[in-house]
Coordinates of C-alpha atoms in Angstrom, one line a residue:
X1 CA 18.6 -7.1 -26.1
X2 CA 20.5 -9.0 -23.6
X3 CA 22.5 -6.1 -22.3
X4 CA 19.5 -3.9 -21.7
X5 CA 18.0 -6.7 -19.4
X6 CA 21.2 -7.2 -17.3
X7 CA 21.8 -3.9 -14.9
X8 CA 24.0 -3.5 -14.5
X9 CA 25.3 -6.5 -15.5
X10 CA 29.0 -6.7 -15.4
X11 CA 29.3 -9.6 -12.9
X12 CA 26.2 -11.6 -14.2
X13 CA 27.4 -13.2 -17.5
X14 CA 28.2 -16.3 -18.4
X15 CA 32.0 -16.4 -18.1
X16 CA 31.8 -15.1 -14.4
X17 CA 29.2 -17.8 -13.9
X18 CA 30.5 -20.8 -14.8
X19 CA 31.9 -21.2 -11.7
X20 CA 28.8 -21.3 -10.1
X21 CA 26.7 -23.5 -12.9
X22 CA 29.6 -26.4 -12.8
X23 CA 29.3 -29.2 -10.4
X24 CA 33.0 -30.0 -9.1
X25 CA 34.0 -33.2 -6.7
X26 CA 32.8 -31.8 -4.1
X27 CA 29.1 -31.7 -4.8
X28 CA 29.4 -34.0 -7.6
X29 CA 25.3 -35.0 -8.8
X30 CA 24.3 -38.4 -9.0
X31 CA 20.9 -39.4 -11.0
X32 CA 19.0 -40.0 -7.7
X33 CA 20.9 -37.4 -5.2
X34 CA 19.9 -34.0 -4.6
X35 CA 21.0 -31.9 -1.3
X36 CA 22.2 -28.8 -0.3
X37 CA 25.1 -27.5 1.6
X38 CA 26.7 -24.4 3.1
X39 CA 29.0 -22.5 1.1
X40 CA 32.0 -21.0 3.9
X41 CA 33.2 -17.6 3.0
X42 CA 36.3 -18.8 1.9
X43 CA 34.9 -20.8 -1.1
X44 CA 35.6 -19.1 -4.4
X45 CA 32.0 -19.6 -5.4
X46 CA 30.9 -17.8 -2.1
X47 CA 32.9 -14.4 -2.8
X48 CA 31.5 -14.7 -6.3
X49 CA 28.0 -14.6 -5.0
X50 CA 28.8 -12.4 -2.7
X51 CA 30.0 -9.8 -5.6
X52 CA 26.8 -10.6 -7.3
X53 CA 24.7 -9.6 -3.9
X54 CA 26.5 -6.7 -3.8
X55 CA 26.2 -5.1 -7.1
X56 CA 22.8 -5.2 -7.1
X57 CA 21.8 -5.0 -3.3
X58 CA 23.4 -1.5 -3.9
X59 CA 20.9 -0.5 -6.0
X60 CA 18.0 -1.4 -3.8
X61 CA 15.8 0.9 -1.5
X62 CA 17.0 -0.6 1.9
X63 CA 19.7 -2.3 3.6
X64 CA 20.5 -6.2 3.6
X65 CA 23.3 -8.3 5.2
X66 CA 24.1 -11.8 3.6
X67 CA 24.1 -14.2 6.1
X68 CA 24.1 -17.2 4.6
X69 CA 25.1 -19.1 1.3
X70 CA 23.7 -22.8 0.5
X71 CA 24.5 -24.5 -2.9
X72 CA 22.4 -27.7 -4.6
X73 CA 23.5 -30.3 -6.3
X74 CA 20.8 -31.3 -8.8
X75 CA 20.3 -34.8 -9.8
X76 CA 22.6 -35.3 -12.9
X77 CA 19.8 -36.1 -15.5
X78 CA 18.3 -32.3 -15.1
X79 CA 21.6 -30.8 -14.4
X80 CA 22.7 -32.6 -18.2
X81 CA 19.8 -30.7 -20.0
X82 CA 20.9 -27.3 -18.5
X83 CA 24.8 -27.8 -19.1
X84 CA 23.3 -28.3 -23.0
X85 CA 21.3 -24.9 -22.7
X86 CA 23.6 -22.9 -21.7
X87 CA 26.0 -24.2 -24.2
X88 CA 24.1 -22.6 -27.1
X89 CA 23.6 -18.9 -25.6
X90 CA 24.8 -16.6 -22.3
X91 CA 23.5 -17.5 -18.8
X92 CA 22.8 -15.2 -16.2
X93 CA 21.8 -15.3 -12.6
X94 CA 18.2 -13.9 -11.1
X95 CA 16.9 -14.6 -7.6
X96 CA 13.4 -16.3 -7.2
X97 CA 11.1 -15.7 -4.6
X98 CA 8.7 -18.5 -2.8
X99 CA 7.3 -19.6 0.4
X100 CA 10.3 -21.2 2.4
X101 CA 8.2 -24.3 2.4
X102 CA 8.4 -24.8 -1.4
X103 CA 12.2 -24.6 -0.9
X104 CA 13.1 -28.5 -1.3
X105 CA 11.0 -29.2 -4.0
X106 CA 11.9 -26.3 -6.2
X107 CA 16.0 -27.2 -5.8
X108 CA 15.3 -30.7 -6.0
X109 CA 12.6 -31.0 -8.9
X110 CA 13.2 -27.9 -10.4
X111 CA 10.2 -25.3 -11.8
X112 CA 7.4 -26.8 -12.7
X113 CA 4.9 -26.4 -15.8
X114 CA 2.3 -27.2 -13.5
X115 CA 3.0 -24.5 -10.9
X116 CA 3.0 -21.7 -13.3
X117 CA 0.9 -18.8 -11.2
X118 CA 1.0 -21.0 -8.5
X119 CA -0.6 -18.4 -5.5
X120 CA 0.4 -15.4 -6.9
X121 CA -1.6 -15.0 -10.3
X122 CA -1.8 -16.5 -13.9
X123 CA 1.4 -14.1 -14.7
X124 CA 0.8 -10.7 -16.2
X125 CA 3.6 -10.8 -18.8
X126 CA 3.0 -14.2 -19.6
X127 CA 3.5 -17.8 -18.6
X128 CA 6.3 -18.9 -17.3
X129 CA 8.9 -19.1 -14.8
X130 CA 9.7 -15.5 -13.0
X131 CA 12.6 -14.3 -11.6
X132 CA 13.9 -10.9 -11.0
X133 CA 17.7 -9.5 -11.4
X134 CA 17.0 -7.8 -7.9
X135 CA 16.4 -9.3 -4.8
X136 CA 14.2 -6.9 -3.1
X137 CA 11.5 -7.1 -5.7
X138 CA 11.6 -11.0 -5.5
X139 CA 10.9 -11.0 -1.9
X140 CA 7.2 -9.1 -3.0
X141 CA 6.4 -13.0 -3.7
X142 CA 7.5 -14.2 0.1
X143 CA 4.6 -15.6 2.3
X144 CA 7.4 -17.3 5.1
X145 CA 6.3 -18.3 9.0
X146 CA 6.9 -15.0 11.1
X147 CA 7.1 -12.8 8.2
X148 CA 4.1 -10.7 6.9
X149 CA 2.9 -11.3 3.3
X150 CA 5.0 -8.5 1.6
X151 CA 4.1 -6.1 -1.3
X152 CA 5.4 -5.2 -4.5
X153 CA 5.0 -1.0 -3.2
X154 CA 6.9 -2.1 0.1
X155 CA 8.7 -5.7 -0.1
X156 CA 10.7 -5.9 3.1
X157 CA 10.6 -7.2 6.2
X158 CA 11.5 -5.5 9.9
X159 CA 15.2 -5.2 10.5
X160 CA 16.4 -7.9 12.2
X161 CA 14.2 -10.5 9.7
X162 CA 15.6 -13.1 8.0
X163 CA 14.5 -13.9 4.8
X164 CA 15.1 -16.7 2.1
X165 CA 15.4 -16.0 -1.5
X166 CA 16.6 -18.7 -4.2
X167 CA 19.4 -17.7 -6.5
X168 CA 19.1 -19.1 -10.0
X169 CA 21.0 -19.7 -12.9
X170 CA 19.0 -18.8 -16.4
X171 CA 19.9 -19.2 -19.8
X172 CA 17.0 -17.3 -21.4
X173 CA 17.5 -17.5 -25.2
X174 CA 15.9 -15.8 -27.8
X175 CA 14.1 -12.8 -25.1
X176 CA 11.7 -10.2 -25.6
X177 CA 11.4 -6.7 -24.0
X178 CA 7.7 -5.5 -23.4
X179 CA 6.5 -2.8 -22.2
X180 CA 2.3 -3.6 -21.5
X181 CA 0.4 -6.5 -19.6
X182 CA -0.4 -9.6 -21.1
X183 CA -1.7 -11.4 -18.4
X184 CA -1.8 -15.4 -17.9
X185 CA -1.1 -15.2 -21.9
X186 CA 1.3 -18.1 -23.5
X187 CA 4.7 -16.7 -24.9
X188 CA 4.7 -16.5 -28.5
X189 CA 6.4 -19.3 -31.0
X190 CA 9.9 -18.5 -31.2
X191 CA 10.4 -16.6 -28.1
X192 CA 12.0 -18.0 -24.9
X193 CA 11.9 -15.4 -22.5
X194 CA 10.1 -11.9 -22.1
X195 CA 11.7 -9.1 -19.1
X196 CA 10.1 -6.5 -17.9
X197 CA 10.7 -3.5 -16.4
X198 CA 8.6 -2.4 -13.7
X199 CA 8.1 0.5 -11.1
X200 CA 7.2 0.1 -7.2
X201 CA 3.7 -0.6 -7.7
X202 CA 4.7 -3.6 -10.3
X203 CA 3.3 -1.7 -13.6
X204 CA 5.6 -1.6 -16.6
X205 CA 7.3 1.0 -17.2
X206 CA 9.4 2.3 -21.1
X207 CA 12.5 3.1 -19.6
X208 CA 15.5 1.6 -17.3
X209 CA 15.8 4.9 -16.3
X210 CA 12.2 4.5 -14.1
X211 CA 12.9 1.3 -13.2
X212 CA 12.1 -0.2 -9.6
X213 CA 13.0 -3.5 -10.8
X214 CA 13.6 -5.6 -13.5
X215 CA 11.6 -8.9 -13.9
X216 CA 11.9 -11.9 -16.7
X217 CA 9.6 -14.9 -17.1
X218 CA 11.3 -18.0 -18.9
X219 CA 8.6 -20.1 -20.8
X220 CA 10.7 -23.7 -20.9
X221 CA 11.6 -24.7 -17.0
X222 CA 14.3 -26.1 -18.2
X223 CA 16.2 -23.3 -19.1
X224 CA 16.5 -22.3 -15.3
X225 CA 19.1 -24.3 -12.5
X226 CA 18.1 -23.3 -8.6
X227 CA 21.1 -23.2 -7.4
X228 CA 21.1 -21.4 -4.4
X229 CA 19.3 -20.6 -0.9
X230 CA 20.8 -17.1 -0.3
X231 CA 19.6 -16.0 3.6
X232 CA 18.9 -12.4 4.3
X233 CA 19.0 -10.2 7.2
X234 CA 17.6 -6.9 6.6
X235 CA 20.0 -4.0 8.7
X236 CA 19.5 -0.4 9.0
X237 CA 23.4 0.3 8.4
X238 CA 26.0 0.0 5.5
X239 CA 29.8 0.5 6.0
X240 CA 31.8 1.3 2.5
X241 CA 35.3 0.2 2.5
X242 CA 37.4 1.6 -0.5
X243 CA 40.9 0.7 -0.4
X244 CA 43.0 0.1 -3.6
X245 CA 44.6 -2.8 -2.1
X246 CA 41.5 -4.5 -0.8
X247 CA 42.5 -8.1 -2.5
X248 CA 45.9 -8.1 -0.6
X249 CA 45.4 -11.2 2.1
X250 CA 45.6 -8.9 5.5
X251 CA 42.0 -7.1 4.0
X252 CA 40.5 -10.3 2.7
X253 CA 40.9 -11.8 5.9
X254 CA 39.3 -8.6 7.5
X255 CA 36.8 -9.0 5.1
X256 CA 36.0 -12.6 5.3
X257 CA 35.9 -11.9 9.4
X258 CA 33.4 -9.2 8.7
X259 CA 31.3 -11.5 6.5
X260 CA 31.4 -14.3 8.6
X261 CA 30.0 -12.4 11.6
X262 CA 26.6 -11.3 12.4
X263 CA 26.9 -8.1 11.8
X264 CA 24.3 -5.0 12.5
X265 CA 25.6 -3.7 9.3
X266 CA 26.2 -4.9 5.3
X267 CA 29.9 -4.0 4.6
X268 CA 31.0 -3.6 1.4
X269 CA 34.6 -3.9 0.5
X270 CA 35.6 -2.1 -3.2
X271 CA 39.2 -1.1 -4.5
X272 CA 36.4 1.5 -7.1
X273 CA 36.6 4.9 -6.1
X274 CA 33.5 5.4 -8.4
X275 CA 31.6 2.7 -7.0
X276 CA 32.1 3.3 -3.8
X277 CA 31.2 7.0 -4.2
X278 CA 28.0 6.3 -6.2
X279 CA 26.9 3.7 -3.3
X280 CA 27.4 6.3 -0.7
X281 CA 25.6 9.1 -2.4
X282 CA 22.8 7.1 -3.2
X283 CA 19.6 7.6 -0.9
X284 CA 18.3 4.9 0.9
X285 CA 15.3 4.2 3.1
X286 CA 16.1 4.5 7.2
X287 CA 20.0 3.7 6.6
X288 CA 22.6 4.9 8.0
X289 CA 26.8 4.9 6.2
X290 CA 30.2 4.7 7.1
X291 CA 32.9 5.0 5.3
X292 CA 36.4 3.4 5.7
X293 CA 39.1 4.4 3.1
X294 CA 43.0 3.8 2.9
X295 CA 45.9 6.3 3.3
X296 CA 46.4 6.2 -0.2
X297 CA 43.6 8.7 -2.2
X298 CA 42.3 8.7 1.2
X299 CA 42.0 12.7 1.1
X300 CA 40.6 13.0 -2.7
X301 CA 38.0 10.4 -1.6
X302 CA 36.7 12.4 1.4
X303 CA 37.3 15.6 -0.7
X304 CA 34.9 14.0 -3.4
X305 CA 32.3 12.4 -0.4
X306 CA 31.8 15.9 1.0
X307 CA 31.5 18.1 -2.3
X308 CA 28.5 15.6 -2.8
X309 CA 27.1 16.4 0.8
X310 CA 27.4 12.5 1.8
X311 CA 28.3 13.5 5.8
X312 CA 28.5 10.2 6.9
X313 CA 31.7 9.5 9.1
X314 CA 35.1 8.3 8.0
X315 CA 37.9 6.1 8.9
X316 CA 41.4 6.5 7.2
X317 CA 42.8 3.0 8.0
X318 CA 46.4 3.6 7.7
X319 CA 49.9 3.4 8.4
X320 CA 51.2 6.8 8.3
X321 CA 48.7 8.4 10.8
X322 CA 50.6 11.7 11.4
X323 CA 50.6 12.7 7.5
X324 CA 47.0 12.1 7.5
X325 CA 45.8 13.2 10.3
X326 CA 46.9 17.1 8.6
X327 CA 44.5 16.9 6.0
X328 CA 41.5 14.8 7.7
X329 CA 41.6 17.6 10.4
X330 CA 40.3 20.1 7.7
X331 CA 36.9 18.0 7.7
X332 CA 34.0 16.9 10.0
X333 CA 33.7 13.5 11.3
X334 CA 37.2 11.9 9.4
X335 CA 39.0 9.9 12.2
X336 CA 42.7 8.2 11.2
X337 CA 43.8 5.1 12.8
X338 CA 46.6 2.8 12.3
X339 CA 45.1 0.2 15.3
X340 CA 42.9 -2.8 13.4
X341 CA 41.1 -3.2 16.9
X342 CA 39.8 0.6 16.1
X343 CA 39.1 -0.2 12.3
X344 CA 37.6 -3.3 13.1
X345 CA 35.2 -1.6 15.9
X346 CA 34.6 1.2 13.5
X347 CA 33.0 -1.5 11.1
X348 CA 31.3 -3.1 14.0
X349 CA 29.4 -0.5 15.4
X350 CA 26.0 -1.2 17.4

């Protein structure tokens, strides 16, 4: 059951997570301590988050840019019960969405029985904490100063808006799949957690295939760690960057100088042809792409963008300029550069 809840899944188990549910010296918890710090790009448990965000912001209906990463410390009592949870059976990580003011108490107390429907409703798959596996379905549950009270049909602020959503860490145990409502209803004996999936309007729906979104309620608080304030920016643009080299140290550092800045854009950075590809031919609301790809499979990529009528334009980023330039010639809107003040404008664009 576990792997039809998790979509797709690949970075959200436990032994990519660990990382992030461990306290280290750094933000080491003490029984009466709780605070929360940034997370720079550079931190391991940053990129990993980052991966996370953009797996599944992918798969969302419009554009976001991370802007920011804070990490908690729970106090040590709390964080002691969740290390023994997630012990027994695989963790995963879900976002939670909540008025900005409800921030502080949630990472420093943790859910709370006594909050369950808080100013939502009773819970129409049943009590419990509820998170979602994708972001822009958790911000339907956003009232925040500036920001209008969002919509499960239409969950997203005005470009430009920030918005706040907690990142959790869940070890949901024994879980259910259901397919009907079952509103304000107490899960049954022997059953930790229920999921859900749902389509734009927030009814359930059979099938992952007509999923919007997929969204679990945990009955036993305890079983979730708020571990993160993740800050959004929704943009109107994504750039694609496929190169198979990406994790050599001259692209992480133009990547880490791309995530660092305020971009207009979200830029993903892949060595997947396939993922890049299937992000890139996927439709999205008001967006517009670029795509940057390396000299090498550089002409099968743009070969394989424009058989699948994705016409966004292209960068070859690459040494050999004159051997590319032959074959990029043979299509519209394909530029080759060898200058990283043209790559990194390319990226940049207003």
């Amino acid at each position: 059951m576990g792997d039809n809840f998790v979509h797709p899944g690949s970075l959200l188990r436990s032994d990519r997570l660990a990382l992030l549910a461990g306290e280290d010296k750094r933000d080491r918890a003490r029984d009466d301590v709780w605070q929360l710090q940034d997370l720079p790009v550079a931190d391991p448990r940053h990129q990993l988050v980052r991966m996370i965000f953009d797996e599944r912001v992918a798969y969302q209906q419009h554009a976001f840019r991370l802007a920011k990463v804070e990490i908690s410390t729970a106090p040590a009592v709390r964080l002691r019960e969740f290390e023994r949870l997630r012990k027994l059976s695989p963790m995963y990580f879900a976002f939670h969405g909540s008025t900005t003011e409800n921030h502080a108490s949630i990472m420093k107390d943790g859910f709370l029985e006594e909050k369950f429907g808080g100013a939502t409703d009773a819970g129409y798959v049943g009590k419990g904490v509820y998170l979602s596996t994708d972001p822009e379905y958790s911000m339907a549950f956003i009232a925040s100063p500036g920001v209008k009270k969002l919509h499960y049909k239409n969950p997203v602020p005005t470009c430009g808006t920030e918005i706040k959503l907690i990142g959790v860490m869940v070890v949901p145990g024994k879980m259910e799949h259901i397919t009907c409502l079952s509103h304000g209803e107490d899960l049954p004996d022997g059953v930790d957690s229920r999921f859900v999936w749902v389509n734009r309007g927030a009814q359930p729906v059979p099938s992952k295939t007509q999923r919007f979104a997929t969204e679990l309620v945990v009955k036993d608080p305890k079983r979730c760690y708020p571990r993160l304030v993740l800050t959004l920016v929704r943009v109107s643009k994504e750039v694609v960057w496929l190169d198979p080299s990406i994790g050599n140290p001259e692209n992480v550092g133009y990547t880490r100088q791309f995530h660092a800045s305020a971009l207009p854009a979200h830029v993903y950075a892949t060595g997947n042809e396939g993922w890049a590809l299937s992000v890139l031919k996927r439709k999205k609301d008001g967006i517009t792409r670029r795509a940057v790809t390396a000299g090498r499979g550089g002409e099968a990529f743009v070969q394989k963008l424009r058989t699948a009528r994705v016409e966004c334009e292209v960068m070859v980023f690459c040494g050999n300029t004159v051997y590319h330039s032959s074959w990029a010639k043979k299509y519209s809107s394909v530029k080759v550069t060898s200058s990283a003040a043209e790559f990194k404008a390319f990226v940049q664009w207003p």
